[in-house]
């Protein structure tokens, strides 16, 4: 059997969906799994033994280059020649549903009451029901397994094997990782400013823990914040710009990751590394809380159906709460 998964973005969502692959392959080792993804996120999928082919698109670029739609359509139509038995739209957006429809004849996805863009469900032959506010990881596992007649349990996910892999990473990362200190990765950015824990409080955390703190960044604004943090504490070092392959390698070698609700933070869970995810305007149902993967949530009440980008309550979280959790995780 040949299936294609359409999960275009974003980084954290892709990580949360990838967990299902090991259980699908264990149930049916002969199944071929191809994954259609935005080019800029393809590297997070690379080297995963449960993915047969990674097929890229660049639909994001169409926002600034409308003329590119014809090249993208030609590329997507080319993927249809693979003759998939089933295409699963794990994204639930009109653009992902349309991509799935072009690629295959038999399409699975969430029903209209289970996704944000309800019209996407019109294109599905198999429709899966799951509450939109259910745990994000459970939703991803369900949409990838249910159309195949496979059931993935919470216990299986909790006992998962690491599923992010790297190869030929940037050797620079090993210059920053110390052998005589605990190595802590700090993820200080995200897609919204209201999801970002204050840089000054990250500095206080670093000073309290007295360990080797490595700040990763993905934009010039984040880099500037990281450089400011490094001027405030000699324990903080700014990492060079890392691609996703090298970022996976760095997180895999870290003793702890502390970060906002964003893709690189969720990679720690995918690598079975200890982590603390800091939540403000987004729901903690986006993650699994485990013995080594903990969360800290602000006092605000979040409506999963309508997130409030003006909810800056994350800035009010007492850094002592994070420090206490960090010391506990580092003691395990």
Short mmCIF file of C-alpha atoms in Angstrom, two decimals:
data_model
loop_
_atom_site.label_atom_id
_atom_site.label_comp_id
_atom_site.label_asym_id
_atom_site.label_seq_id
_atom_site.Cartn_x
_atom_site.Cartn_y
_atom_site.Cartn_z
CA UNK A 1 0.00 0.00 0.00
CA UNK A 2 1.19 3.48 -0.87
CA UNK A 3 0.03 6.52 1.08
CA UNK A 4 0.87 10.19 0.98
CA UNK A 5 0.60 12.47 4.00
CA UNK A 6 -0.08 16.13 3.34
CA UNK A 7 1.19 18.12 6.31
CA UNK A 8 2.71 21.27 4.91
CA UNK A 9 3.52 23.25 8.05
CA UNK A 10 4.30 24.46 10.66
CA UNK A 11 7.38 23.03 12.35
CA UNK A 12 5.73 22.06 15.64
CA UNK A 13 2.67 20.62 13.89
CA UNK A 14 4.88 18.47 11.68
CA UNK A 15 6.79 17.17 14.71
CA UNK A 16 3.53 16.33 16.49
CA UNK A 17 2.28 14.40 13.46
CA UNK A 18 5.52 12.48 12.93
CA UNK A 19 5.03 10.50 16.13
CA UNK A 20 2.40 8.36 14.39
CA UNK A 21 4.82 7.01 11.78
CA UNK A 22 6.63 4.48 13.97
CA UNK A 23 3.35 2.88 14.99
CA UNK A 24 1.99 2.76 11.44
CA UNK A 25 5.16 1.06 10.22
CA UNK A 26 5.14 -1.36 13.16
CA UNK A 27 1.59 -2.37 12.27
CA UNK A 28 2.22 -2.56 8.54
CA UNK A 29 5.96 -2.61 7.68
CA UNK A 30 5.37 -2.95 3.94
CA UNK A 31 3.41 0.30 3.66
CA UNK A 32 5.07 3.10 1.65
CA UNK A 33 4.75 6.50 3.33
CA UNK A 34 5.50 9.67 1.37
CA UNK A 35 5.15 13.12 2.96
CA UNK A 36 4.27 16.36 1.17
CA UNK A 37 5.69 19.38 3.00
CA UNK A 38 6.69 23.01 2.51
CA UNK A 39 10.32 23.20 1.36
CA UNK A 40 11.49 25.19 4.38
CA UNK A 41 10.36 22.44 6.77
CA UNK A 42 11.54 19.40 4.78
CA UNK A 43 14.73 19.03 6.78
CA UNK A 44 12.88 18.14 9.98
CA UNK A 45 11.58 15.03 8.18
CA UNK A 46 14.93 13.96 6.72
CA UNK A 47 16.67 10.79 7.88
CA UNK A 48 13.48 9.40 9.41
CA UNK A 49 13.51 5.68 8.53
CA UNK A 50 9.71 5.50 8.48
CA UNK A 51 9.38 8.02 5.62
CA UNK A 52 10.06 6.66 2.15
CA UNK A 53 9.96 9.91 0.17
CA UNK A 54 9.82 13.59 1.13
CA UNK A 55 8.04 15.62 -1.55
CA UNK A 56 8.24 19.39 -1.32
CA UNK A 57 6.04 22.30 -2.36
CA UNK A 58 6.50 26.04 -1.99
CA UNK A 59 2.95 27.30 -1.57
CA UNK A 60 4.05 29.86 1.03
CA UNK A 61 5.96 31.74 -1.68
CA UNK A 62 2.74 32.26 -3.66
CA UNK A 63 1.76 35.04 -1.27
CA UNK A 64 4.48 37.21 -2.79
CA UNK A 65 4.84 35.51 -6.18
CA UNK A 66 1.42 34.75 -7.65
CA UNK A 67 2.96 33.79 -11.00
CA UNK A 68 4.59 30.82 -9.34
CA UNK A 69 1.26 29.03 -8.99
CA UNK A 70 1.62 27.34 -12.38
CA UNK A 71 5.01 25.85 -11.49
CA UNK A 72 3.65 24.62 -8.16
CA UNK A 73 0.58 23.06 -9.79
CA UNK A 74 2.80 21.25 -12.29
CA UNK A 75 4.96 19.97 -9.45
CA UNK A 76 1.99 18.74 -7.41
CA UNK A 77 0.37 17.09 -10.45
CA UNK A 78 3.66 15.28 -10.99
CA UNK A 79 3.29 13.67 -7.57
CA UNK A 80 -0.03 12.18 -8.70
CA UNK A 81 1.92 9.83 -10.99
CA UNK A 82 2.91 7.90 -7.86
CA UNK A 83 -0.61 6.41 -7.85
CA UNK A 84 -1.27 6.53 -4.12
CA UNK A 85 -3.87 4.21 -2.63
CA UNK A 86 -4.69 6.88 -0.05
CA UNK A 87 -3.79 10.52 0.56
CA UNK A 88 -4.27 11.85 4.09
CA UNK A 89 -4.67 15.58 4.60
CA UNK A 90 -3.43 16.01 8.16
CA UNK A 91 -3.52 19.81 7.89
CA UNK A 92 -7.23 20.54 7.47
CA UNK A 93 -6.83 23.68 5.37
CA UNK A 94 -8.29 24.42 1.96
CA UNK A 95 -4.81 24.61 0.40
CA UNK A 96 -3.76 21.27 1.89
CA UNK A 97 -7.06 19.62 0.94
CA UNK A 98 -6.69 20.90 -2.64
CA UNK A 99 -3.12 19.60 -2.73
CA UNK A 100 -4.31 16.19 -1.54
CA UNK A 101 -7.10 16.14 -4.15
CA UNK A 102 -4.65 16.83 -6.96
CA UNK A 103 -2.28 14.10 -5.79
CA UNK A 104 -4.75 11.27 -5.20
CA UNK A 105 -8.23 9.92 -5.86
CA UNK A 106 -9.04 8.65 -2.37
CA UNK A 107 -8.64 11.36 0.26
CA UNK A 108 -8.97 11.25 4.06
CA UNK A 109 -9.21 14.18 6.45
CA UNK A 110 -11.13 15.62 9.38
CA UNK A 111 -14.85 16.28 9.06
CA UNK A 112 -16.23 19.83 8.93
CA UNK A 113 -16.77 20.06 12.68
CA UNK A 114 -13.21 19.02 13.45
CA UNK A 115 -11.21 21.64 11.51
CA UNK A 116 -10.89 25.41 11.24
CA UNK A 117 -11.48 25.69 7.47
CA UNK A 118 -14.65 23.62 7.18
CA UNK A 119 -14.78 23.76 3.38
CA UNK A 120 -11.67 21.59 3.23
CA UNK A 121 -13.75 18.59 4.31
CA UNK A 122 -15.80 18.78 1.10
CA UNK A 123 -12.82 17.29 -0.73
CA UNK A 124 -12.45 14.23 1.51
CA UNK A 125 -13.81 10.74 0.82
CA UNK A 126 -13.04 9.50 4.34
CA UNK A 127 -13.95 11.90 7.14
CA UNK A 128 -12.62 11.55 10.67
CA UNK A 129 -14.27 13.12 13.72
CA UNK A 130 -12.16 14.58 16.51
CA UNK A 131 -12.87 17.58 18.73
CA UNK A 132 -10.96 20.62 17.49
CA UNK A 133 -9.87 21.42 21.06
CA UNK A 134 -8.58 17.90 21.74
CA UNK A 135 -4.89 17.34 22.38
CA UNK A 136 -2.94 18.28 19.24
CA UNK A 137 -0.75 15.18 19.33
CA UNK A 138 -3.76 12.89 19.76
CA UNK A 139 -5.49 14.62 16.83
CA UNK A 140 -2.46 14.10 14.59
CA UNK A 141 -2.10 10.46 15.59
CA UNK A 142 -5.80 9.87 14.92
CA UNK A 143 -5.93 11.47 11.47
CA UNK A 144 -2.90 9.49 10.30
CA UNK A 145 -3.89 6.14 11.76
CA UNK A 146 -7.69 5.92 11.69
CA UNK A 147 -8.05 5.88 7.86
CA UNK A 148 -5.66 2.90 7.88
CA UNK A 149 -7.66 1.00 10.49
CA UNK A 150 -4.92 1.44 13.08
CA UNK A 151 -5.43 2.53 16.68
CA UNK A 152 -2.62 4.42 18.42
CA UNK A 153 -3.03 4.60 22.18
CA UNK A 154 -1.92 7.24 24.66
CA UNK A 155 0.33 4.63 26.26
CA UNK A 156 2.09 4.00 22.95
CA UNK A 157 2.74 7.70 22.45
CA UNK A 158 4.04 8.08 26.00
CA UNK A 159 6.47 5.22 25.33
CA UNK A 160 7.48 6.38 21.86
CA UNK A 161 10.98 6.07 20.45
CA UNK A 162 12.74 9.32 19.46
CA UNK A 163 11.73 10.08 15.88
CA UNK A 164 13.86 13.05 14.79
CA UNK A 165 17.15 12.16 13.13
CA UNK A 166 20.18 14.12 11.95
CA UNK A 167 23.26 13.52 9.85
CA UNK A 168 26.36 15.59 9.00
CA UNK A 169 25.34 18.34 11.40
CA UNK A 170 27.30 21.60 11.69
CA UNK A 171 30.39 20.70 13.78
CA UNK A 172 30.29 24.19 15.32
CA UNK A 173 27.60 23.08 17.74
CA UNK A 174 30.13 20.93 19.60
CA UNK A 175 32.25 24.01 20.32
CA UNK A 176 29.34 25.38 22.36
CA UNK A 177 28.39 22.19 24.19
CA UNK A 178 30.47 21.83 27.35
CA UNK A 179 31.53 18.55 28.97
CA UNK A 180 31.97 19.98 32.47
CA UNK A 181 28.66 21.85 32.62
CA UNK A 182 25.02 21.03 32.09
CA UNK A 183 23.93 22.27 28.64
CA UNK A 184 20.59 24.08 28.45
CA UNK A 185 19.05 25.26 25.16
CA UNK A 186 16.87 28.39 25.35
CA UNK A 187 14.23 28.97 22.66
CA UNK A 188 13.31 32.64 22.98
CA UNK A 189 11.24 33.34 19.84
CA UNK A 190 7.94 32.33 18.27
CA UNK A 191 5.48 33.52 15.64
CA UNK A 192 3.77 36.09 17.91
CA UNK A 193 5.34 38.51 20.34
CA UNK A 194 2.65 37.64 22.88
CA UNK A 195 3.94 34.05 22.95
CA UNK A 196 7.44 35.14 23.92
CA UNK A 197 8.65 34.95 27.50
CA UNK A 198 10.63 38.10 28.38
CA UNK A 199 14.35 37.99 27.54
CA UNK A 200 15.16 39.55 30.92
CA UNK A 201 13.45 36.64 32.70
CA UNK A 202 15.38 34.11 30.60
CA UNK A 203 18.52 35.85 31.89
CA UNK A 204 17.33 35.41 35.48
CA UNK A 205 16.72 31.72 34.80
CA UNK A 206 20.25 31.32 33.42
CA UNK A 207 21.77 33.08 36.42
CA UNK A 208 19.78 30.95 38.86
CA UNK A 209 20.74 27.66 37.19
CA UNK A 210 24.45 28.54 36.76
CA UNK A 211 24.87 26.26 33.76
CA UNK A 212 25.84 26.58 30.09
CA UNK A 213 22.86 28.26 28.41
CA UNK A 214 22.73 28.26 24.60
CA UNK A 215 20.26 30.56 22.85
CA UNK A 216 18.94 29.56 19.43
CA UNK A 217 17.30 32.06 17.10
CA UNK A 218 15.55 32.21 13.74
CA UNK A 219 15.27 35.92 12.89
CA UNK A 220 17.34 39.06 13.21
CA UNK A 221 15.01 40.29 15.95
CA UNK A 222 15.55 37.10 17.92
CA UNK A 223 19.28 37.29 17.31
CA UNK A 224 19.37 40.84 18.71
CA UNK A 225 17.48 39.69 21.81
CA UNK A 226 19.89 36.75 22.22
CA UNK A 227 22.91 39.04 21.93
CA UNK A 228 21.46 41.37 24.55
CA UNK A 229 20.95 38.39 26.87
CA UNK A 230 24.58 37.39 26.40
CA UNK A 231 25.69 40.86 27.57
CA UNK A 232 23.70 40.35 30.76
CA UNK A 233 25.14 36.98 31.75
CA UNK A 234 28.42 35.23 30.99
CA UNK A 235 26.53 31.94 31.26
CA UNK A 236 24.58 32.71 28.06
CA UNK A 237 26.02 32.06 24.61
CA UNK A 238 24.39 32.90 21.29
CA UNK A 239 24.39 30.01 18.84
CA UNK A 240 25.23 30.62 15.18
CA UNK A 241 22.40 30.38 12.68
CA UNK A 242 21.45 26.70 12.55
CA UNK A 243 19.57 24.75 9.92
CA UNK A 244 16.97 22.25 11.11
CA UNK A 245 19.37 19.33 10.81
CA UNK A 246 21.91 20.95 13.14
CA UNK A 247 19.17 22.20 15.45
CA UNK A 248 17.99 18.61 15.89
CA UNK A 249 21.55 17.59 16.71
CA UNK A 250 21.98 20.37 19.27
CA UNK A 251 18.72 19.58 21.06
CA UNK A 252 19.53 15.86 21.05
CA UNK A 253 22.76 16.61 22.93
CA UNK A 254 21.21 19.08 25.40
CA UNK A 255 20.42 18.20 29.00
CA UNK A 256 17.35 20.48 29.05
CA UNK A 257 15.44 22.79 26.73
CA UNK A 258 13.42 25.75 28.00
CA UNK A 259 11.34 27.64 25.45
CA UNK A 260 8.16 29.20 24.21
CA UNK A 261 5.32 27.28 22.55
CA UNK A 262 7.00 26.96 19.16
CA UNK A 263 8.49 24.36 16.81
CA UNK A 264 12.06 24.06 18.15
CA UNK A 265 10.73 23.61 21.69
CA UNK A 266 8.49 20.73 20.56
CA UNK A 267 11.49 19.08 18.91
CA UNK A 268 12.77 18.22 22.41
CA UNK A 269 9.68 16.04 22.92
CA UNK A 270 10.31 14.37 19.55
CA UNK A 271 13.87 13.62 20.64
CA UNK A 272 12.87 12.41 24.13
CA UNK A 273 14.88 15.21 25.76
CA UNK A 274 13.80 17.04 28.95
CA UNK A 275 11.93 20.27 28.29
CA UNK A 276 9.85 23.04 29.79
CA UNK A 277 7.38 24.72 27.44
CA UNK A 278 6.16 28.16 28.48
CA UNK A 279 2.56 28.95 27.52
CA UNK A 280 0.69 32.25 27.44
CA UNK A 281 -2.03 32.78 24.82
CA UNK A 282 -2.01 29.19 23.52
CA UNK A 283 -3.47 26.04 25.13
CA UNK A 284 -1.33 23.46 26.92
CA UNK A 285 -3.35 20.80 25.05
CA UNK A 286 -0.84 21.30 22.25
CA UNK A 287 1.65 19.03 24.02
CA UNK A 288 1.98 15.86 26.06
CA UNK A 289 3.13 16.41 29.61
CA UNK A 290 5.45 13.62 30.74
CA UNK A 291 7.96 12.98 33.51
CA UNK A 292 10.58 14.86 31.49
CA UNK A 293 8.41 17.20 29.38
CA UNK A 294 6.77 19.81 31.57
CA UNK A 295 4.80 23.02 30.99
CA UNK A 296 4.32 26.35 32.71
CA UNK A 297 1.13 28.23 31.84
CA UNK A 298 0.18 31.82 32.57
CA UNK A 299 -3.00 32.63 34.47
CA UNK A 300 -5.02 33.54 31.37
CA UNK A 301 -7.89 31.36 30.14
CA UNK A 302 -7.42 30.32 26.51
CA UNK A 303 -10.20 29.71 24.00
CA UNK A 304 -8.73 27.12 21.57
CA UNK A 305 -11.28 28.13 18.93
CA UNK A 306 -10.23 31.79 18.97
CA UNK A 307 -6.74 32.54 20.23
CA UNK A 308 -6.11 36.05 21.50
CA UNK A 309 -2.88 37.47 20.08
CA UNK A 310 -3.20 40.39 22.50
CA UNK A 311 -2.93 38.07 25.51
CA UNK A 312 0.48 39.00 26.93
CA UNK A 313 0.00 37.12 30.18
CA UNK A 314 3.12 35.04 29.51
CA UNK A 315 5.15 38.04 30.65
CA UNK A 316 3.64 37.73 34.14
CA UNK A 317 4.86 34.17 34.78
CA UNK A 318 7.25 34.17 37.73
CA UNK A 319 10.64 32.90 36.60
CA UNK A 320 10.98 31.09 39.93
CA UNK A 321 8.31 28.63 38.78
CA UNK A 322 10.43 27.75 35.75
CA UNK A 323 13.64 27.63 37.77
CA UNK A 324 12.06 25.20 40.23
CA UNK A 325 10.91 22.90 37.42
CA UNK A 326 14.30 23.11 35.71
CA UNK A 327 16.17 22.12 38.87
CA UNK A 328 13.82 19.18 39.33
CA UNK A 329 14.26 17.93 35.76
CA UNK A 330 18.04 18.31 35.99
CA UNK A 331 18.04 16.23 39.16
CA UNK A 332 16.39 13.21 37.51
#
